[in-house]
Every structure is written in structure tokens, then in C-alpha cells.
Coordinates of C-alpha atoms (C1' of nucleotides) in Angstrom, one line a residue:
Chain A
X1 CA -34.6 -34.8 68.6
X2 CA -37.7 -34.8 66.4
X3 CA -39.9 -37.4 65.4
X4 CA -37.4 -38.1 62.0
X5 CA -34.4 -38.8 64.4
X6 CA -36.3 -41.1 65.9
X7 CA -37.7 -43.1 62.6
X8 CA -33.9 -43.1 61.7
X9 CA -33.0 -44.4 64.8
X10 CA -35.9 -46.5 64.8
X11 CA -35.3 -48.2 61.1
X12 CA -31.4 -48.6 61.6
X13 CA -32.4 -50.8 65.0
X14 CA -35.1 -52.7 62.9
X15 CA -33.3 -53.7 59.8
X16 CA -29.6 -53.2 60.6
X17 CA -27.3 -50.7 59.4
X18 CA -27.8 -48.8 55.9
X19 CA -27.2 -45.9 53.7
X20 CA -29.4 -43.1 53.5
X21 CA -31.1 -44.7 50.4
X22 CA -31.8 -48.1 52.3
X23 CA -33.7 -45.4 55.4
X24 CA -35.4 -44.0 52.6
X25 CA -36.9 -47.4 51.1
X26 CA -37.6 -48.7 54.8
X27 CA -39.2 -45.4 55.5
X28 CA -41.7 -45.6 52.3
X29 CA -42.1 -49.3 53.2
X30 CA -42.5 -49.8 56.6
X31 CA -44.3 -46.6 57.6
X32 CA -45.9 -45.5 54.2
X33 CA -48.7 -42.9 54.2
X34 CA -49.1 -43.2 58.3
X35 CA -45.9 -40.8 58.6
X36 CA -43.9 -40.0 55.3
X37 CA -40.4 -38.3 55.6
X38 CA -39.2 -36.7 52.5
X39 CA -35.2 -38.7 51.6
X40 CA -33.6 -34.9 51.6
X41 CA -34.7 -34.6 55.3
X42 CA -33.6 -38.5 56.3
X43 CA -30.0 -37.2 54.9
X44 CA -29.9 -34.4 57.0
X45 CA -31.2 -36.3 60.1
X46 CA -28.8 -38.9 59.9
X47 CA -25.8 -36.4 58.9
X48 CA -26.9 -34.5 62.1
X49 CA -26.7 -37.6 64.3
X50 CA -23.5 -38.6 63.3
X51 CA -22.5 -35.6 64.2
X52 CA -24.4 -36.0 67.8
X53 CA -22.5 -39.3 68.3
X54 CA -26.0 -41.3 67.9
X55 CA -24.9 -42.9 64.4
X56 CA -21.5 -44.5 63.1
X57 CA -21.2 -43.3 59.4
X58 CA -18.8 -45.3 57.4
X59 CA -18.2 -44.6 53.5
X60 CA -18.2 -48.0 51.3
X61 CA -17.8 -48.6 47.6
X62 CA -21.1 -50.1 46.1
X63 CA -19.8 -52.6 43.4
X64 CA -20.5 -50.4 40.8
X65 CA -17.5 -48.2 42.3
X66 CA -19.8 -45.8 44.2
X67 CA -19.3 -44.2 47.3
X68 CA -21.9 -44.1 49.7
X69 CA -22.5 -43.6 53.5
X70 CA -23.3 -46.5 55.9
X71 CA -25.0 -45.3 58.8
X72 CA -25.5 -47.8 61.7
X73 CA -26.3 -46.9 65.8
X74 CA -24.2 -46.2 68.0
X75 CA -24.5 -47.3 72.0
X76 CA -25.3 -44.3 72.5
X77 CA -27.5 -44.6 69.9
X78 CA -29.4 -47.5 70.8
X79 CA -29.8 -45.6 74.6
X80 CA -31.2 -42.9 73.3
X81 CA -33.8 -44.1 71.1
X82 CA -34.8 -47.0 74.1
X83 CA -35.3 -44.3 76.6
X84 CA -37.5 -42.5 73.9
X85 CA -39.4 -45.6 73.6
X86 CA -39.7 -46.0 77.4
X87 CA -41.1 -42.4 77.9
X88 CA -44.1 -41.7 78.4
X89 CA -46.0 -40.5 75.5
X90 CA -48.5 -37.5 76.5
X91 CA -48.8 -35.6 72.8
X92 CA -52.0 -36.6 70.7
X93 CA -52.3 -36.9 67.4
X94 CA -54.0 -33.9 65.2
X95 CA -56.1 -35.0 62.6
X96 CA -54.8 -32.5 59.8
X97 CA -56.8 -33.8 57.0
X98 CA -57.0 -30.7 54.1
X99 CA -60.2 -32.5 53.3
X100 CA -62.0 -31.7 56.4
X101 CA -60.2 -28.8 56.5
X102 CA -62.3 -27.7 53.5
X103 CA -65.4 -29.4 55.0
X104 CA -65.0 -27.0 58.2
X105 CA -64.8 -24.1 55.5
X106 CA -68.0 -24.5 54.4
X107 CA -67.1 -26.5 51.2
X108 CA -69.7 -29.0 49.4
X109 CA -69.9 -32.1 50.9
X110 CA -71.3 -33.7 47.4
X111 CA -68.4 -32.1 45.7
X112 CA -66.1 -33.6 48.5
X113 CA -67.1 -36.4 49.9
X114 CA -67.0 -39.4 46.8
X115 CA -63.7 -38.7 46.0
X116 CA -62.1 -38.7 49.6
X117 CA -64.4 -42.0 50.0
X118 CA -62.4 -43.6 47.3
X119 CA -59.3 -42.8 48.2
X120 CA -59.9 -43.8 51.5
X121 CA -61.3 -46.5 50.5
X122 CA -58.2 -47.8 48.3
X123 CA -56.0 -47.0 51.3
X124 CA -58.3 -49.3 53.2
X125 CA -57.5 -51.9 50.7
X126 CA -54.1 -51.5 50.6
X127 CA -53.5 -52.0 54.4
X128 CA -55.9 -55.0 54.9
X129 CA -53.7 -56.2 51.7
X130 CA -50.8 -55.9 53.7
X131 CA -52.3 -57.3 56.8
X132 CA -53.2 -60.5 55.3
X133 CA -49.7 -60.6 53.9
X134 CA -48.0 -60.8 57.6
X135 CA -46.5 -63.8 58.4
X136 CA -46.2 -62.7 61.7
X137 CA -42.9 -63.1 61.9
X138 CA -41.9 -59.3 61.9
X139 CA -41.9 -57.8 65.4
X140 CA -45.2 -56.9 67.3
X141 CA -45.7 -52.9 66.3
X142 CA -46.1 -52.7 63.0
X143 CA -48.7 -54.7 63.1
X144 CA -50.1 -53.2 65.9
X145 CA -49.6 -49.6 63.8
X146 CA -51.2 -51.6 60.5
X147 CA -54.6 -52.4 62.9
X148 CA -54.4 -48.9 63.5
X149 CA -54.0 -47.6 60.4
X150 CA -57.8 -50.0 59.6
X151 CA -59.3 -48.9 62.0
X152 CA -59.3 -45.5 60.8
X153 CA -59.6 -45.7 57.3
X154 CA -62.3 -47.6 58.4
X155 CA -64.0 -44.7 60.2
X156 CA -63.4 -42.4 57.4
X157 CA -64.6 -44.5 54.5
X158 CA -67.9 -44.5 57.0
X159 CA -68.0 -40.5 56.8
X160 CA -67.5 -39.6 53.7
X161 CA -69.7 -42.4 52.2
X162 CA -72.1 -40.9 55.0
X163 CA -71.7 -37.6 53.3
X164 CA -72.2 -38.2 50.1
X165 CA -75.0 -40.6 50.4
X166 CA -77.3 -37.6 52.9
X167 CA -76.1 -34.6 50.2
X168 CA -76.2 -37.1 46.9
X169 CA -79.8 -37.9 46.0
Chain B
X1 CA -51.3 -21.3 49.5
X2 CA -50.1 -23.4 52.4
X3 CA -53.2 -24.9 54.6
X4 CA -52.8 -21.9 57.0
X5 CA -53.0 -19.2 54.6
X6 CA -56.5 -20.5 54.4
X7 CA -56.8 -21.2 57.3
X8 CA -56.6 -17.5 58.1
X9 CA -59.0 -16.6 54.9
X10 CA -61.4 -19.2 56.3
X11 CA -61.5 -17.6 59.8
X12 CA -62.0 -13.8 58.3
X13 CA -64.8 -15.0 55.8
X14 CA -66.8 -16.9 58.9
X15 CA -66.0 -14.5 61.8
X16 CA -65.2 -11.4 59.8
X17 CA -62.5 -8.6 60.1
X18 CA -59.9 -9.1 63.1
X19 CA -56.5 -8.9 64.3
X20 CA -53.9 -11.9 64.1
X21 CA -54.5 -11.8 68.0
X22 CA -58.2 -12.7 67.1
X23 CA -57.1 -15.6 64.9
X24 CA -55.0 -16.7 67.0
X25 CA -57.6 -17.1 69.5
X26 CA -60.4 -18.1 67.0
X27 CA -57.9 -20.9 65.2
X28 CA -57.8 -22.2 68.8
X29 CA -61.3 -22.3 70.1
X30 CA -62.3 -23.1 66.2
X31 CA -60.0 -25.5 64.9
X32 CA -59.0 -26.5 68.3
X33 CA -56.9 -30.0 68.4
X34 CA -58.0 -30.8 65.0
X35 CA -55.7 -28.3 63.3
X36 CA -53.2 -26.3 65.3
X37 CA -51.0 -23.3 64.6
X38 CA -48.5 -21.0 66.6
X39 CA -49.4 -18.0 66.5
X40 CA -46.5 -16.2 65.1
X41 CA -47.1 -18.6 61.8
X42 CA -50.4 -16.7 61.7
X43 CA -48.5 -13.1 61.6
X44 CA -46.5 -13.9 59.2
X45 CA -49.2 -15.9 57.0
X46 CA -51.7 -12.4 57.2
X47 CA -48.8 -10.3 56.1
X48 CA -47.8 -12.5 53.0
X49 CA -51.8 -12.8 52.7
X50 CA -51.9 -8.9 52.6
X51 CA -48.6 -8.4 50.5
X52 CA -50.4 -10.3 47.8
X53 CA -53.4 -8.6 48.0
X54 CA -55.9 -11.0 49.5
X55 CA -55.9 -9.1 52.4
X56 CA -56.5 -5.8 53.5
X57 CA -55.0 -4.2 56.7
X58 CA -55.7 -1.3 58.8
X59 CA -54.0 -0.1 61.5
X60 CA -56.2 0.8 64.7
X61 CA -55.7 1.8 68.2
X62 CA -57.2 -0.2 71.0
X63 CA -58.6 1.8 73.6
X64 CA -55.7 1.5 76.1
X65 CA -54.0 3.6 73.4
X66 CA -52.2 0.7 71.6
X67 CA -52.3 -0.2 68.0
X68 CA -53.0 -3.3 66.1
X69 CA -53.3 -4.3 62.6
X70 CA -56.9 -5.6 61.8
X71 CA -57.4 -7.8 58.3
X72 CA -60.3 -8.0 56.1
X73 CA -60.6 -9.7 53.6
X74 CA -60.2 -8.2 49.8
X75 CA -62.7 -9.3 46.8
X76 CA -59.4 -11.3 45.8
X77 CA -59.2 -13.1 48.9
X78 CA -62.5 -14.2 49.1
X79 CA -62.6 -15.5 45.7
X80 CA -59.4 -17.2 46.2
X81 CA -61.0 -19.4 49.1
X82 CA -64.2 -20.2 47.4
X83 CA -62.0 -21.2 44.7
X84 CA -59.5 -23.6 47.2
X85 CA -63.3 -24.9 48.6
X86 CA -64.6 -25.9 44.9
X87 CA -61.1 -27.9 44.2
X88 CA -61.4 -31.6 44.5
X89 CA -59.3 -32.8 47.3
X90 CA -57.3 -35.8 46.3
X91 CA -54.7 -35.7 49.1
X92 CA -55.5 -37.9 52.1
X93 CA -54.3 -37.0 55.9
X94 CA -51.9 -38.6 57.7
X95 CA -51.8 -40.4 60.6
X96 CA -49.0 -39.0 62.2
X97 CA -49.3 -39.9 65.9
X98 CA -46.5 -39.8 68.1
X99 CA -47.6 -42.5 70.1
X100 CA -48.4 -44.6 67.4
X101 CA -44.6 -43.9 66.2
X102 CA -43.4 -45.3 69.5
X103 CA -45.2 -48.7 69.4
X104 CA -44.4 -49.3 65.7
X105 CA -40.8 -49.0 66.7
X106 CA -41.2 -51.8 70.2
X107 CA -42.5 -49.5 73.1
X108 CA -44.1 -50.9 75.0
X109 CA -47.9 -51.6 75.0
X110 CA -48.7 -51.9 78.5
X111 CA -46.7 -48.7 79.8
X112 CA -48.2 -46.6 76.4
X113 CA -51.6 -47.7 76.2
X114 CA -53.3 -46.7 79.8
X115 CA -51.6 -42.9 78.9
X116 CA -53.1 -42.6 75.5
X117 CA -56.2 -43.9 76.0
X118 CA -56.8 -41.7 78.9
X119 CA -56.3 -38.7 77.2
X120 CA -58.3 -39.5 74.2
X121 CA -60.8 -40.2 76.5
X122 CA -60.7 -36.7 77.5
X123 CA -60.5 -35.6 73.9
X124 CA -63.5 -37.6 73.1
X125 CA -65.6 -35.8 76.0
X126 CA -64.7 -32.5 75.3
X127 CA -65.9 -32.9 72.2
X128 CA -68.8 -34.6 72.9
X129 CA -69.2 -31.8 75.2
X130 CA -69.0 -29.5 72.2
X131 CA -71.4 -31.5 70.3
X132 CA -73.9 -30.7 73.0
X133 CA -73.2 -26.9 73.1
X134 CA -73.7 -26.7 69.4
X135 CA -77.2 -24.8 68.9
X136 CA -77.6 -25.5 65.4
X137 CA -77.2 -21.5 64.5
X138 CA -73.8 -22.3 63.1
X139 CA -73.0 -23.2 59.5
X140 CA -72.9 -26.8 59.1
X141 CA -68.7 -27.0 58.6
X142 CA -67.6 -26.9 62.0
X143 CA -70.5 -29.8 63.0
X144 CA -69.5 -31.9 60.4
X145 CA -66.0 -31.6 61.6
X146 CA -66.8 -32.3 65.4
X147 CA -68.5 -35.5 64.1
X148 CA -65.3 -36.5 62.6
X149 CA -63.5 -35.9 65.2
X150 CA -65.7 -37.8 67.6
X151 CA -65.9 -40.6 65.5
X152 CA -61.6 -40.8 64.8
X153 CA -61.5 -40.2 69.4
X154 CA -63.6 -43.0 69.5
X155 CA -61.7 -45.3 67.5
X156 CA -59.0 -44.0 69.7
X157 CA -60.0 -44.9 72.9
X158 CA -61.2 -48.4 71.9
X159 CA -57.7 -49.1 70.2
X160 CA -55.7 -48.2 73.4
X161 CA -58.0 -49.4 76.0
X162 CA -58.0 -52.7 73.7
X163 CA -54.4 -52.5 73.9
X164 CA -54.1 -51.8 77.8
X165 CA -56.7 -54.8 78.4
X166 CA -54.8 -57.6 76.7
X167 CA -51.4 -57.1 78.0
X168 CA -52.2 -55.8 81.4
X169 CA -53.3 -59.0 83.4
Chain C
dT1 C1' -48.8 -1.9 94.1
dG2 C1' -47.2 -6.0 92.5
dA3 C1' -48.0 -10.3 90.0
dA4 C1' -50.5 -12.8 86.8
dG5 C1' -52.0 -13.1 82.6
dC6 C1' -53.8 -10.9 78.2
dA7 C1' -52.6 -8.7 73.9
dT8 C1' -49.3 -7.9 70.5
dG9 C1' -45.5 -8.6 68.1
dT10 C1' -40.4 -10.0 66.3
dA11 C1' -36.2 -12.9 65.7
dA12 C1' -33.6 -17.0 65.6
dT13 C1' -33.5 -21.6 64.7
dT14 C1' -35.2 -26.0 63.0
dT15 C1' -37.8 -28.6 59.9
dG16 C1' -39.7 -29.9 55.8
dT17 C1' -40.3 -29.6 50.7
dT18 C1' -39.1 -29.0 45.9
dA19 C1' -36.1 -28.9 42.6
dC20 C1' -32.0 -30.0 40.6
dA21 C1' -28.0 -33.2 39.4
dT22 C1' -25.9 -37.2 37.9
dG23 C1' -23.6 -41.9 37.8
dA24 C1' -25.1 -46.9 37.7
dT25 C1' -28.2 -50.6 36.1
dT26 C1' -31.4 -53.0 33.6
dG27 C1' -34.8 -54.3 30.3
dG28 C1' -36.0 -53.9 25.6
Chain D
dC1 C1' -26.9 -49.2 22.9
dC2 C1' -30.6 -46.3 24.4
dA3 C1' -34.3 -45.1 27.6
dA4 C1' -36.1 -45.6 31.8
dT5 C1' -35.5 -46.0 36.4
dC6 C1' -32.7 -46.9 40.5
dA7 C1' -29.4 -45.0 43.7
dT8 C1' -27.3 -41.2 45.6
dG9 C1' -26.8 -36.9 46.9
dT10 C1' -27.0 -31.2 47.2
dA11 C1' -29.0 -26.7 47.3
dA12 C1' -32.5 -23.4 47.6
dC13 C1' -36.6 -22.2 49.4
dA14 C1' -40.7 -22.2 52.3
dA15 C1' -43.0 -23.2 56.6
dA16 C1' -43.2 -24.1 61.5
dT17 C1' -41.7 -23.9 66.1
dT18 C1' -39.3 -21.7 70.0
dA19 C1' -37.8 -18.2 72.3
dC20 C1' -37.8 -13.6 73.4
dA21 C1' -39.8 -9.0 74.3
dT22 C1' -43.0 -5.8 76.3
dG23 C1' -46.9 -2.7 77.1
dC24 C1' -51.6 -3.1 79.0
dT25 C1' -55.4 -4.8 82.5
dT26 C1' -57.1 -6.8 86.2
dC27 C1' -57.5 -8.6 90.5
dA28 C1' -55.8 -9.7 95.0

DNA sequence: TGAAGCATGTAATTTGTTACATGATTGG
DNA sequence: CCAATCATGTAACAAATTACATGCTTCA
């Protein structure tokens, strides 16, 4: 079980059962850049829990006369991914930003710095977007996850503005 | 090029020539929690490193009598990294926390927060700690790095603690 | 002198990414 | 009715993690 079985888990519990293409959408949608999941590896996760007994596949005709797979959670299923949630969680997050990556290797801050700002910054923009946009209607942890997500875009729109405003003039 | 492949450049330009058993143990103590790698992914990233030339290894003995492979860098090697260092970075990190994962999809807040913010607490001090230690001998990289990493812990631990304190009592 | 842990490496397995394919739908 | 793009999937490849293995050192 890997942090993928768990977002498929996770998204078939949220929004109900789907094919592989519906995980992929909710994936982009709901978790967007705070943990992206290439669709190739949300096929094999969910072809790998079937075949764990986690997830029900069924094969429906789209009404273009397609085939495709309809995943949905099993009891089992469903167990599995609430003891997940119930366990404690001791791993911490690694920043694993190349940028700072480069910045540890001695690169130029000047060079670096504006254009990570800017991205950050429309990332910023983007999530407060999507903040104001909540209706509050959807469950408590995304929004929780989209304060997080502000919070540090917030911190790192501070540092590399920082940056590039000591090394610029 | 993956990350680690300059990871292990990076660590042979700023510490000079050295086993994978010395990267392993300067990627930890360098990069820390910030950027982690097993240390058989550095084995096999030196030998593809040396295979295409950016490398150069030499086979020693210790002086119990065994033998290791030490690295250096090649002219090709270094250019390659001061050429990675002078590329714009456009990609931006992710956030990618486990925890994080866990309350987007309904844990819950009062039996995750108290954990988390505990131990980002202790992140936070160690490297504050660090901070302290640093004598100002070393290139600026690794400082500028710490002060990211201070700044993302302290977000940290005033996100989770918020997070205990309004759903605890 | 035996156990713990340091130093050194390899192999197997799992994950993740990139690239390729191709039928359906829709907007121009 | 053609091009773009959506929907759906597979295959090949690259990277990362886990597990295994084992000779040295050191310290009790």
C-alpha cells in the first residue's frame, strides 16, 4: 500500500465509484500540484487492488459503445483505507524542491530567485482562487489541505522575493 | 540527469573526491530531511555518472585491507553541474506530505495534529540548532537552504498546533 | 571473544514516468 | 467533414526502495 493506493481509495470514497479516467480527473482536480499521480500509475494501482479484493471492477459500455472499467470500494475496501486514516501518522514531509536544490549547489540566487517567485507566486493565486470559490459544502480536508497549501506558497513567495530583492540591486 | 545524479556531482564538487560510502553519509548530514536518498540509489547513480564519463573512479584499498571505489569528478562532470546550476528552474516542488494526504481524505484532526506538530517541532529545533552551529566559513547554499527549511518547519508547527488547538477542547 | 555497528556493496521488487495508440466527441 | 481534444488504455523504460549479504572495527 503506497501513498497512490490510498488516493484511489481515497477519491473512489469521496466521489463514488469511477473509471480509471474519472480517478484521473479527481486526482488533477482535487489534489493538483500538492501530490500529482501520473493516470498510467492510477491504472495500475487500481488494477492491483482489484486484484487485492480492495476494489470491485465492473466493465460498462460508455454510450458511445466503449468499454471501460468501473472501479468502486469494496468493504474491505472502505476498512482498509479508514484504518489508514485512523493511524497514526509519524513520516514528515521532505521539501524536495529542484529549486533549492540548485540554491544548496551554490547556484545564483539573482539568476533563481524571480522566476521561482513568480511561479510561486501564481500558485499562490491559484489556491486563494480556489479558496474563495468553496462553498463550504465539500467535506472539511480539502479545505484544510487548500489552507495548507497558502500557507506555504506564502512562505516561499517571501524567500525568493527575499532573494532576489538582497542579490538584485 | 535525474535530481540525484546531481546530487552526487554537487556533493563531489563541494566536498571533493570520495566513496559512495562518503556520499551516503555526506547526502545525509548535508541534505539531511530536506532531500533524502537510499544509499544504493547513490551506487548505482556514481556508476551511470562514471559510465558516461562525468565521473572518474579509482579503486583503493582502505587500510584494513579492503577496497573501495573513490569518484572524482571529470572536467565533463563539473561542467555539466555548473551548467544544471545556470538553467532557469521553472518546476515548482510539491507538497507531498503524508500527513497532509490523510486529512485531505477525513482523518481526523484532533488524533493527527498533536503527532505532527510535535515532530515538526523537533525538525524546527534541529535546525535551528544547525543555524547556530553554522560558522559562516561555509558557502552560502547550504545557509540559504536551512533558512528555507526553518521558515517551511515553522509554518509547520503553527498549522498543526492551530489545528490541535481548535478541535481539542 | 562476542556483539554491535560501521563500511561496502548487490539483487529483487515496486514505483513512477514517458511515450505510444486509438476510438469517440465536439466545435468550427 | 476535418481538426482538435477528450477518453481510454498499454508498453517500455527509468528510478527508488527494500531486503539481503558480509568483511572490518571497536568496545564491553
Amino acid at each position: 500500500m503506497t501513498p497512490a493506493s490510498y488516493i484511489v481509495l481515497g477519491l473512489l470514497e469521496r466521489y463514488g465509484p469511477g473509471s480509471t479516467y474519472d480517478l484521473k480527473r479527481r486526482a488533477a482536480q482535487a489534489l493538483g500540484n500538492f501530490w500529482s499521480t501520473a493516470h498510467s500509475q492510477l491504472y495500475r494501482t487500481a488494477e492491483t487492488l482489484a486484484k487485492d479484493g480492495l476494489l470491485d471492477p465492473t466493465t460498462e459500455s460508455t454510450p458511445g459503445g466503449r468499454e471501460r472499467i468501473v472501479y468502486r470500494l469494496t468493504p474491505m475496501g472502505r476498512k482498509r483505507l479508514a484504518q489508514w486514516r485512523a493511524q497514526e501518522e509519524n513520516e514528515l514531509a521532505e521539501l524536495r524542491d529542484p529549486g533549492l536544490l540548485k540554491l544548496y549547489f551554490g547556484a545564483d540566487p539573482a539568476a533563481l530567485a524571480p522566476a521561482q517567485a513568480a511561479a510561486h507566486r501564481r500558485q499562490l493565486q491559484a489556491y486563494e482562487q480556489r479558496k474563495h470559490e468553496d462553498d463550504g459544502a465539500e467535506p472539511r480536508g480539502p479545505w484544510l489541505t487548500l489552507e495548507a497549501g497558502i500557507a506555504h506558497e506564502r512562505v516561499w513567495v517571501r524567500y525568493w522575493e527575499g532573494l532576489a530583492a538582497t542579490t538584485d540591486p
